Amino acid sequence: MQILDGKKLSETILNELAEDIVRFKTSTGITPCLAAILVGDDPASQIYVSNKEKTCKKIGIENRLFRLPATTTTKEILTLIEKLNTDCNVHGILVQLPLPQGCDELRVLDAINPKKDVDAFHPENVGLISQGRPRYLPCTPYGIQQMLVRYGIETSGKHAVIVGRSDIVGKPMALMLLQKQSPQQSGADATVSIVHSRTKNLHEITRQADILIVAIGHARFLTADMVKPGTVVIDVGINRLPNGKICGDVDFDTVKNVAGAVSPVPGGVGPLTISMLMLNTLRAANLFLLTT
Ligand code: NAP
């Protein structure tokens, strides 16, 4: 059984990216800049934003963090986004989710200039992904695709089963694996099934998977009896146990005895998500150059 080490892979990607950023800065005189908006004091969001901030610093991306109180209104967030949309020194904008109750999340995400939408949540970017001509790929599915490609895991003709149908992970992951493979987009051409909380006989479908991607937010949901021998299992879940430890949606200790490869939690998909955000930010700075 192979461990899919996302931490190591993300270090490799970040090292490559740091070199690309030096080249970009030298040739253009521009520093790629990511603006992050954090509303409220959700502890997990604070950690995510601070990790993104640290990674930006490490690889030479400028990070502007806007911390707003939980009482901020949707209108106030929209005003800030409008300012960032027109600031030519800001190339990428991200709004850390979830927003506090009462904020209109969809309105906020829709307001981001699609060319600066490095999370790829804007409907225009989702549409482009679905048509197979992405401007940006959403960071978590992008990280998973990189994991498959860089570990040499064939996706073409394989049956990929995705557990979870969220707009952030499950749905875009399915779209990406479904695309026609091309030199620009490998890690595709799969036969894709999505299962969710209303799926009947979920076990029977997961047992047919060659590649199984689990993103539901239930600690250790996927057990060995749900996995065909030799399957590649990617665990996206991040769950905090009562003892404070983090675990995934996959019961790693039993699944590792059946699967051909498993990504661990922590140290799997999580670090890759941040690396892909950095990659999208450099892409946004390149796009800015092409369109000005
Ligand atoms: P989400 O928006 O809550 O969606 C969860 C999905 O799982 C829904 O489609 C839901 O089905 C499905 N589901 C829930 N219980 C299920 C069950 N018992 N059987 C089958 N399907 C079930 O979650 P998300 O944003 O996709 O996140 C999922 C997990 O991934 C969370 O733990 C989150 O923290 C983690 N995550 C990690 C990263 C990373 O970078 N590693 C990034 C994003 C998310 P219905 O649609 O039918 O309700």
PDB file of C-alpha atoms in Angstrom, residues 160-284:
ATOM      1  CA  ALA A 160     -13.840   7.333 -10.081  1.00  0.00           C
ATOM      2  CA  VAL A 161     -16.432   7.441  -7.306  1.00  0.00           C
ATOM      3  CA  ILE A 162     -16.792  10.698  -5.401  1.00  0.00           C
ATOM      4  CA  VAL A 163     -18.531  10.682  -2.041  1.00  0.00           C
ATOM      5  CA  GLY A 164     -20.052  14.147  -1.463  1.00  0.00           C
ATOM      6  CA  ARG A 165     -21.551  16.644  -3.933  1.00  0.00           C
ATOM      7  CA  SER A 166     -20.539  20.039  -2.538  1.00  0.00           C
ATOM      8  CA  ASP A 167     -19.863  22.985  -4.855  1.00  0.00           C
ATOM      9  CA  ILE A 168     -16.357  23.278  -3.402  1.00  0.00           C
ATOM     10  CA  VAL A 169     -15.135  19.687  -3.691  1.00  0.00           C
ATOM     11  CA  GLY A 170     -17.463  16.968  -4.999  1.00  0.00           C
ATOM     12  CA  LYS A 171     -19.065  18.632  -8.038  1.00  0.00           C
ATOM     13  CA  PRO A 172     -15.962  20.336  -9.486  1.00  0.00           C
ATOM     14  CA  MET A 173     -13.916  17.182  -8.844  1.00  0.00           C
ATOM     15  CA  ALA A 174     -16.432  15.194 -10.873  1.00  0.00           C
ATOM     16  CA  LEU A 175     -16.341  17.745 -13.712  1.00  0.00           C
ATOM     17  CA  MET A 176     -12.551  17.718 -13.808  1.00  0.00           C
ATOM     18  CA  LEU A 177     -12.208  13.924 -13.873  1.00  0.00           C
ATOM     19  CA  LEU A 178     -14.896  13.744 -16.545  1.00  0.00           C
ATOM     20  CA  GLN A 179     -13.143  16.090 -18.981  1.00  0.00           C
ATOM     21  CA  LYS A 180     -11.484  14.874 -22.139  1.00  0.00           C
ATOM     22  CA  GLN A 181      -7.826  14.421 -21.322  1.00  0.00           C
ATOM     23  CA  SER A 182      -5.521  16.876 -23.103  1.00  0.00           C
ATOM     24  CA  PRO A 183      -1.870  17.931 -22.834  1.00  0.00           C
ATOM     25  CA  GLN A 184      -3.131  20.889 -20.743  1.00  0.00           C
ATOM     26  CA  GLN A 185      -5.347  18.753 -18.540  1.00  0.00           C
ATOM     27  CA  SER A 186      -4.219  15.288 -17.509  1.00  0.00           C
ATOM     28  CA  GLY A 187      -5.866  13.402 -14.666  1.00  0.00           C
ATOM     29  CA  ALA A 188      -9.141  13.195 -16.605  1.00  0.00           C
ATOM     30  CA  ASP A 189     -11.070  10.828 -18.951  1.00  0.00           C
ATOM     31  CA  ALA A 190     -12.507   8.901 -15.996  1.00  0.00           C
ATOM     32  CA  THR A 191     -15.962   7.331 -15.743  1.00  0.00           C
ATOM     33  CA  VAL A 192     -17.429   9.252 -12.840  1.00  0.00           C
ATOM     34  CA  SER A 193     -20.073   8.457 -10.228  1.00  0.00           C
ATOM     35  CA  ILE A 194     -21.092  10.806  -7.423  1.00  0.00           C
ATOM     36  CA  VAL A 195     -22.790   9.532  -4.283  1.00  0.00           C
ATOM     37  CA  HIS A 196     -24.314  11.617  -1.482  1.00  0.00           C
ATOM     38  CA  SER A 197     -26.527  11.408   1.586  1.00  0.00           C
ATOM     39  CA  ARG A 198     -29.581  10.309  -0.438  1.00  0.00           C
ATOM     40  CA  THR A 199     -27.778   7.585  -2.410  1.00  0.00           C
ATOM     41  CA  LYS A 200     -29.154   4.084  -1.968  1.00  0.00           C
ATOM     42  CA  ASN A 201     -26.706   1.174  -1.704  1.00  0.00           C
ATOM     43  CA  LEU A 202     -23.752   3.549  -1.320  1.00  0.00           C
ATOM     44  CA  HIS A 203     -21.494   0.658  -0.265  1.00  0.00           C
ATOM     45  CA  GLU A 204     -22.145  -1.183  -3.523  1.00  0.00           C
ATOM     46  CA  ILE A 205     -21.104   1.846  -5.567  1.00  0.00           C
ATOM     47  CA  THR A 206     -17.992   2.675  -3.552  1.00  0.00           C
ATOM     48  CA  ARG A 207     -16.902  -0.975  -3.904  1.00  0.00           C
ATOM     49  CA  GLN A 208     -16.873  -0.540  -7.708  1.00  0.00           C
ATOM     50  CA  ALA A 209     -14.396   2.342  -7.572  1.00  0.00           C
ATOM     51  CA  ASP A 210     -10.874   2.254  -8.936  1.00  0.00           C
ATOM     52  CA  ILE A 211     -10.403   5.738  -7.480  1.00  0.00           C
ATOM     53  CA  LEU A 212     -12.425   6.750  -4.440  1.00  0.00           C
ATOM     54  CA  ILE A 213     -12.543  10.378  -3.287  1.00  0.00           C
ATOM     55  CA  VAL A 214     -14.298  11.041   0.007  1.00  0.00           C
ATOM     56  CA  ALA A 215     -15.409  14.565   0.974  1.00  0.00           C
ATOM     57  CA  ILE A 216     -18.326  14.543   3.400  1.00  0.00           C
ATOM     58  CA  GLY A 217     -17.099  15.757   6.798  1.00  0.00           C
ATOM     59  CA  HIS A 218     -17.871  12.574   8.824  1.00  0.00           C
ATOM     60  CA  ALA A 219     -14.954  11.204  10.826  1.00  0.00           C
ATOM     61  CA  ARG A 220     -13.802   7.740   9.610  1.00  0.00           C
ATOM     62  CA  PHE A 221     -16.968   7.197   7.543  1.00  0.00           C
ATOM     63  CA  LEU A 222     -15.329   5.056   4.845  1.00  0.00           C
ATOM     64  CA  THR A 223     -14.431   1.639   6.212  1.00  0.00           C
ATOM     65  CA  ALA A 224     -12.524  -1.271   4.645  1.00  0.00           C
ATOM     66  CA  ASP A 225     -15.707  -3.151   3.648  1.00  0.00           C
ATOM     67  CA  MET A 226     -16.616  -0.231   1.324  1.00  0.00           C
ATOM     68  CA  VAL A 227     -13.384  -0.499  -0.664  1.00  0.00           C
ATOM     69  CA  LYS A 228     -12.360  -2.886  -3.471  1.00  0.00           C
ATOM     70  CA  PRO A 229      -8.841  -4.309  -3.050  1.00  0.00           C
ATOM     71  CA  GLY A 230      -6.240  -2.119  -4.758  1.00  0.00           C
ATOM     72  CA  THR A 231      -8.380   1.044  -4.952  1.00  0.00           C
ATOM     73  CA  VAL A 232      -6.754   4.481  -4.727  1.00  0.00           C
ATOM     74  CA  VAL A 233      -8.437   6.282  -1.813  1.00  0.00           C
ATOM     75  CA  ILE A 234      -8.239  10.071  -1.445  1.00  0.00           C
ATOM     76  CA  ASP A 235      -9.416  11.463   1.883  1.00  0.00           C
ATOM     77  CA  VAL A 236     -10.536  15.105   1.769  1.00  0.00           C
ATOM     78  CA  GLY A 237     -12.274  15.273   5.170  1.00  0.00           C
ATOM     79  CA  ILE A 238     -11.004  17.355   8.050  1.00  0.00           C
ATOM     80  CA  ASN A 239     -12.734  16.429  11.295  1.00  0.00           C
ATOM     81  CA  ARG A 240     -11.778  17.428  14.812  1.00  0.00           C
ATOM     82  CA  LEU A 241     -12.182  14.583  17.332  1.00  0.00           C
ATOM     83  CA  PRO A 242     -13.233  15.206  20.975  1.00  0.00           C
ATOM     84  CA  ASN A 243      -9.564  14.728  21.991  1.00  0.00           C
ATOM     85  CA  GLY A 244      -8.612  17.656  19.742  1.00  0.00           C
ATOM     86  CA  LYS A 245      -6.890  15.504  17.086  1.00  0.00           C
ATOM     87  CA  ILE A 246      -7.694  15.847  13.389  1.00  0.00           C
ATOM     88  CA  CYS A 247      -8.877  12.893  11.340  1.00  0.00           C
ATOM     89  CA  GLY A 248     -10.283  12.365   7.862  1.00  0.00           C
ATOM     90  CA  ASP A 249     -13.447  10.815   6.420  1.00  0.00           C
ATOM     91  CA  VAL A 250     -11.576   7.552   5.840  1.00  0.00           C
ATOM     92  CA  ASP A 251     -10.931   4.955   8.538  1.00  0.00           C
ATOM     93  CA  PHE A 252      -7.251   4.912   7.645  1.00  0.00           C
ATOM     94  CA  ASP A 253      -6.259   2.034   9.963  1.00  0.00           C
ATOM     95  CA  THR A 254      -8.613  -0.488   8.319  1.00  0.00           C
ATOM     96  CA  VAL A 255      -8.709   0.914   4.764  1.00  0.00           C
ATOM     97  CA  LYS A 256      -4.903   0.796   4.442  1.00  0.00           C
ATOM     98  CA  ASN A 257      -5.098  -3.010   4.566  1.00  0.00           C
ATOM     99  CA  VAL A 258      -7.304  -3.157   1.453  1.00  0.00           C
ATOM    100  CA  ALA A 259      -6.505  -0.078  -0.652  1.00  0.00           C
ATOM    101  CA  GLY A 260      -3.668   0.216  -3.156  1.00  0.00           C
ATOM    102  CA  ALA A 261      -2.925   3.777  -2.054  1.00  0.00           C
ATOM    103  CA  VAL A 262      -4.352   6.157   0.549  1.00  0.00           C
ATOM    104  CA  SER A 263      -3.859   9.861   1.252  1.00  0.00           C
ATOM    105  CA  PRO A 264      -3.512  10.497   5.002  1.00  0.00           C
ATOM    106  CA  VAL A 265      -5.140  13.194   7.134  1.00  0.00           C
ATOM    107  CA  PRO A 266      -3.358  15.327   8.136  1.00  0.00           C
ATOM    108  CA  GLY A 267      -0.648  15.563   5.485  1.00  0.00           C
ATOM    109  CA  GLY A 268      -2.715  14.641   2.423  1.00  0.00           C
ATOM    110  CA  VAL A 269      -5.050  16.882   0.450  1.00  0.00           C
ATOM    111  CA  GLY A 270      -4.908  19.830   2.905  1.00  0.00           C
ATOM    112  CA  PRO A 271      -1.374  21.100   2.104  1.00  0.00           C
ATOM    113  CA  LEU A 272      -2.013  20.699  -1.641  1.00  0.00           C
ATOM    114  CA  THR A 273      -5.083  22.946  -1.440  1.00  0.00           C
ATOM    115  CA  ILE A 274      -2.915  25.855  -0.286  1.00  0.00           C
ATOM    116  CA  SER A 275      -0.279  25.166  -2.944  1.00  0.00           C
ATOM    117  CA  MET A 276      -2.926  25.320  -5.668  1.00  0.00           C
ATOM    118  CA  LEU A 277      -4.152  28.657  -4.298  1.00  0.00           C
ATOM    119  CA  MET A 278      -0.622  29.985  -4.707  1.00  0.00           C
ATOM    120  CA  LEU A 279      -0.449  28.593  -8.232  1.00  0.00           C
ATOM    121  CA  ASN A 280      -3.764  30.270  -9.096  1.00  0.00           C
ATOM    122  CA  THR A 281      -2.488  33.573  -7.717  1.00  0.00           C
ATOM    123  CA  LEU A 282       0.527  33.508 -10.018  1.00  0.00           C
ATOM    124  CA  ARG A 283      -1.836  32.606 -12.854  1.00  0.00           C
ATOM    125  CA  ALA A 284      -3.997  35.606 -11.938  1.00  0.00           C
TER     126      ALA A 284
END
